[in-house]
Coordinates of C-alpha atoms in Angstrom, one line a residue:
M1 CA 70.5 -14.2 -30.3
L2 CA 67.6 -16.0 -31.4
T3 CA 65.6 -15.0 -28.0
L4 CA 66.4 -10.9 -28.9
G5 CA 65.6 -11.3 -32.4
D6 CA 66.9 -10.7 -35.8
G7 CA 67.1 -7.1 -35.4
A8 CA 69.6 -7.5 -32.4
S9 CA 72.5 -5.9 -31.5
R10 CA 75.5 -7.6 -33.3
N11 CA 79.3 -6.4 -33.5
G12 CA 80.6 -5.2 -36.5
A13 CA 82.0 -8.4 -37.9
D14 CA 79.1 -10.4 -37.4
V15 CA 77.2 -7.7 -39.7
W16 CA 79.9 -7.8 -42.4
L17 CA 80.3 -11.7 -42.6
R18 CA 76.4 -11.8 -42.8
S19 CA 76.3 -9.3 -45.7
L20 CA 79.0 -11.3 -47.4
L21 CA 76.9 -14.5 -46.8
S22 CA 73.4 -12.7 -48.2
L23 CA 75.4 -11.2 -51.4
A24 CA 76.1 -15.1 -52.3
G25 CA 72.6 -15.9 -52.1
F26 CA 72.6 -17.0 -47.8
G27 CA 70.4 -15.2 -46.1
Q28 CA 69.6 -17.8 -42.9
Y29 CA 69.9 -16.4 -39.7
I30 CA 71.7 -19.4 -37.8
L31 CA 73.8 -20.1 -41.0
L32 CA 76.8 -18.1 -39.9
P33 CA 77.5 -19.4 -36.3
V34 CA 77.0 -22.9 -38.1
L35 CA 79.7 -22.0 -40.4
V36 CA 81.8 -20.6 -37.6
C37 CA 81.5 -24.0 -35.9
G38 CA 82.1 -25.6 -38.8
I39 CA 85.5 -23.9 -39.1
L40 CA 86.6 -24.4 -35.9
L41 CA 85.9 -28.0 -35.8
A42 CA 87.8 -28.6 -39.4
W43 CA 90.6 -26.9 -38.3
H44 CA 90.6 -28.7 -35.3
H45 CA 90.5 -32.0 -37.4
A46 CA 93.2 -30.6 -39.7
R47 CA 95.6 -29.8 -36.8
R48 CA 94.9 -33.4 -35.3
D49 CA 94.4 -32.3 -31.8
P50 CA 92.8 -34.3 -29.2
W51 CA 89.2 -34.5 -29.0
Q52 CA 89.0 -34.8 -24.9
I53 CA 88.2 -31.7 -23.2
D54 CA 90.5 -31.4 -20.4
G55 CA 88.9 -28.9 -17.7
R56 CA 92.2 -27.9 -16.0
V57 CA 93.0 -26.6 -19.5
V58 CA 90.0 -24.4 -20.2
G59 CA 90.2 -23.0 -16.8
T60 CA 93.7 -21.8 -17.2
M61 CA 92.8 -20.3 -20.7
W62 CA 90.2 -18.4 -19.2
L63 CA 92.7 -17.4 -16.3
E64 CA 95.4 -16.2 -19.1
S65 CA 92.8 -14.6 -21.3
A66 CA 91.5 -12.3 -18.1
V67 CA 94.9 -11.4 -17.2
L68 CA 95.7 -10.3 -20.9
A69 CA 92.7 -8.3 -21.1
L70 CA 92.9 -6.9 -17.6
G71 CA 96.2 -5.3 -18.7
L72 CA 94.8 -4.3 -22.1
I73 CA 92.1 -2.3 -20.3
L74 CA 94.5 -0.9 -17.8
V75 CA 96.7 0.4 -20.9
A76 CA 93.5 1.8 -22.6
Q77 CA 92.6 3.5 -19.5
T78 CA 96.3 5.0 -19.0
L79 CA 96.4 6.3 -22.8
A80 CA 93.0 7.8 -22.5
G81 CA 93.7 9.7 -19.6
L82 CA 97.0 11.0 -21.7
A83 CA 94.9 11.5 -24.3
A84 CA 91.9 13.4 -22.4
G85 CA 89.0 14.8 -24.6
S86 CA 89.4 12.0 -27.2
S87 CA 86.6 9.6 -27.7
E88 CA 87.4 6.1 -25.7
P89 CA 88.9 3.2 -27.6
N90 CA 85.8 0.7 -26.7
P91 CA 83.9 -1.7 -29.0
R92 CA 80.8 -0.4 -31.1
L93 CA 77.9 -2.3 -31.9
V94 CA 75.1 -1.6 -34.5
A95 CA 71.4 -1.6 -34.5
Q96 CA 71.3 -1.4 -30.5
P97 CA 68.0 -2.1 -29.1
A98 CA 66.2 0.1 -26.3
G99 CA 64.5 -1.5 -23.2
G100 CA 65.3 -3.9 -21.0
T101 CA 67.0 -6.2 -23.3
A102 CA 69.8 -3.5 -24.1
W103 CA 72.1 -4.8 -21.7
T104 CA 71.8 -8.6 -22.7
A105 CA 71.8 -7.4 -26.4
R106 CA 75.4 -5.9 -25.7
L107 CA 76.6 -8.8 -23.9
I108 CA 75.9 -10.9 -26.7
G109 CA 77.1 -8.9 -29.0
Y110 CA 80.5 -8.1 -27.1
L111 CA 81.1 -12.1 -26.8
G112 CA 80.7 -12.3 -30.5
A113 CA 83.0 -9.7 -31.3
G114 CA 85.6 -11.4 -29.5
I115 CA 84.8 -15.1 -31.9
Y116 CA 83.8 -13.5 -35.3
E117 CA 86.4 -10.4 -35.3
E118 CA 89.1 -12.8 -34.4
L119 CA 88.1 -15.5 -37.1
L120 CA 87.7 -13.2 -39.7
F121 CA 90.9 -10.8 -39.0
R122 CA 93.2 -13.2 -37.4
M123 CA 92.0 -17.0 -38.7
L124 CA 91.1 -15.9 -42.1
L125 CA 92.5 -12.9 -43.3
L126 CA 96.0 -13.1 -41.5
P127 CA 97.1 -16.4 -43.2
L128 CA 96.0 -15.2 -46.3
A129 CA 98.1 -11.9 -46.3
I130 CA 101.2 -14.0 -45.0
A131 CA 101.0 -16.5 -47.9
L132 CA 100.2 -13.7 -50.6
L133 CA 103.2 -11.7 -49.3
Q134 CA 105.3 -15.2 -49.6
R135 CA 104.1 -15.8 -52.9
A136 CA 105.2 -12.2 -53.9
G137 CA 108.7 -13.2 -52.9
L138 CA 109.1 -12.0 -49.1
N139 CA 110.3 -14.4 -46.6
R140 CA 108.2 -15.8 -43.8
R141 CA 109.1 -12.9 -40.9
P142 CA 108.8 -9.9 -42.9
S143 CA 105.8 -11.6 -44.9
A144 CA 104.2 -12.2 -41.0
A145 CA 105.1 -8.4 -39.7
M146 CA 104.0 -7.0 -42.7
A147 CA 100.3 -9.2 -42.6
I148 CA 100.2 -8.3 -39.1
V149 CA 100.3 -4.4 -39.6
A150 CA 98.0 -4.7 -42.6
T151 CA 95.2 -6.7 -40.9
S152 CA 95.6 -4.7 -37.9
L153 CA 95.3 -1.5 -40.0
L154 CA 91.9 -3.0 -41.6
F155 CA 90.5 -4.0 -38.0
A156 CA 91.2 -0.5 -36.9
A157 CA 89.5 1.1 -39.8
A158 CA 86.5 -1.2 -40.0
H159 CA 85.2 0.4 -36.6
Y160 CA 84.4 4.0 -38.4
Q161 CA 81.8 5.1 -40.8
Y162 CA 83.1 5.7 -44.3
D163 CA 81.8 6.6 -47.5
F164 CA 84.3 6.7 -50.5
T165 CA 84.5 5.5 -54.4
L166 CA 87.4 3.2 -55.4
L167 CA 88.0 2.3 -58.9
G168 CA 84.3 3.0 -60.0
M169 CA 82.9 1.1 -56.8
H170 CA 81.1 3.0 -54.0
F171 CA 81.9 2.0 -50.1
A172 CA 80.0 3.2 -47.6
A173 CA 79.4 2.3 -43.7
P174 CA 76.7 4.4 -41.7
R175 CA 77.4 2.7 -38.7
G176 CA 80.2 3.0 -36.1
D177 CA 82.2 5.3 -34.7
A178 CA 83.3 8.9 -36.1
F179 CA 87.0 9.0 -37.0
D180 CA 89.4 9.4 -34.1
W181 CA 93.1 9.4 -34.5
F182 CA 93.6 8.2 -31.0
S183 CA 91.2 5.5 -31.0
F184 CA 92.5 4.3 -34.3
L185 CA 95.8 4.1 -33.0
F186 CA 94.8 2.3 -30.2
R187 CA 92.7 0.0 -32.1
F188 CA 95.6 -0.8 -34.7
A189 CA 97.6 -1.5 -31.3
A190 CA 95.3 -3.9 -30.1
G191 CA 94.6 -5.4 -33.1
S192 CA 98.7 -6.3 -33.2
V193 CA 98.1 -7.8 -29.7
F194 CA 95.5 -9.7 -31.2
A195 CA 97.4 -11.0 -34.0
L196 CA 100.4 -11.9 -31.7
L197 CA 98.2 -13.7 -29.8
F198 CA 96.7 -15.9 -32.4
A199 CA 100.4 -16.5 -33.6
L200 CA 101.7 -17.4 -30.1
R201 CA 99.4 -18.7 -28.4
G202 CA 96.1 -19.7 -30.6
F203 CA 92.6 -18.5 -31.6
G204 CA 91.2 -19.5 -28.1
I205 CA 93.2 -16.8 -26.1
A206 CA 93.3 -14.6 -28.8
A207 CA 89.3 -14.9 -29.1
G208 CA 89.1 -15.1 -25.2
T209 CA 91.2 -12.2 -24.2
H210 CA 88.9 -9.9 -26.8
A211 CA 86.0 -11.2 -25.7
L212 CA 87.0 -10.4 -22.0
Y213 CA 88.4 -7.1 -22.8
D214 CA 84.8 -5.8 -24.3
L215 CA 83.3 -7.2 -21.3
L216 CA 85.2 -5.5 -18.8
V217 CA 84.6 -2.3 -21.0
L218 CA 80.8 -2.8 -20.8
V219 CA 80.7 -3.6 -17.2
A220 CA 83.4 -0.7 -16.1

C-alpha cells in the first residue's frame, strides 16, 4: 500500500476505520495496520495460544479457506444465473487508480477486505452485539443468533451508496454500489457464513475464506 500511495484502492472497511481514527485525531496512514496487528497479537496473548508457528497448520488453514471460498463463489455464480440481470455480488473498492498499478491495487484491496471487514464486523461488532443483547436479558443462543443477523445486515448495507438524515445527523457514502436486492441478500448470507466461520473456526479461517473469495472474484 505504501508503494501505491495514500490514494490507492482500498476496501470500504479500511476507509471507515481510517475515518474513525481521523475523527479521533489520528490520521497517520500506517497507524491502522499497526493497530490491527496489535489487536490480533493482544487477542492471541489473552487466549494464551502457542507462539510457535506450525507450517502444517497454516497450510491446512489455507486449504480449508480455499475450499470454503470456492464453495461460496460457486453458490454466488449459481444464484447470479438464477437472477439474470441483477448486479453481481462482488466486492467493490473505492478510489480505484488507472494504469498499470490498477490490478495490484485491487489485489491488495481485496486481501485487505478479508482482514479489515472480518476485524470490524466479526471480531469487534459481533461480540459487542452479543454482550449488549445478553445484558438486555436474552440467553446466549438467541443473543448470538440476533447478533449474527444484525451484524450481517450491517455488513451487507455497508457496501452501498447512501444519503440520509437520522436524529438530526446526516449520513452519506457517495462511493459503493447502487442498491440491489439480489446482491444485498447475497452479501447478508455471506456475512452470516463468515460470522458462523468466525464463531466455529476462528478469525483466521473467516478472514482467509473472505480474502480468497474476493481474489477468486478478481481473477475469474
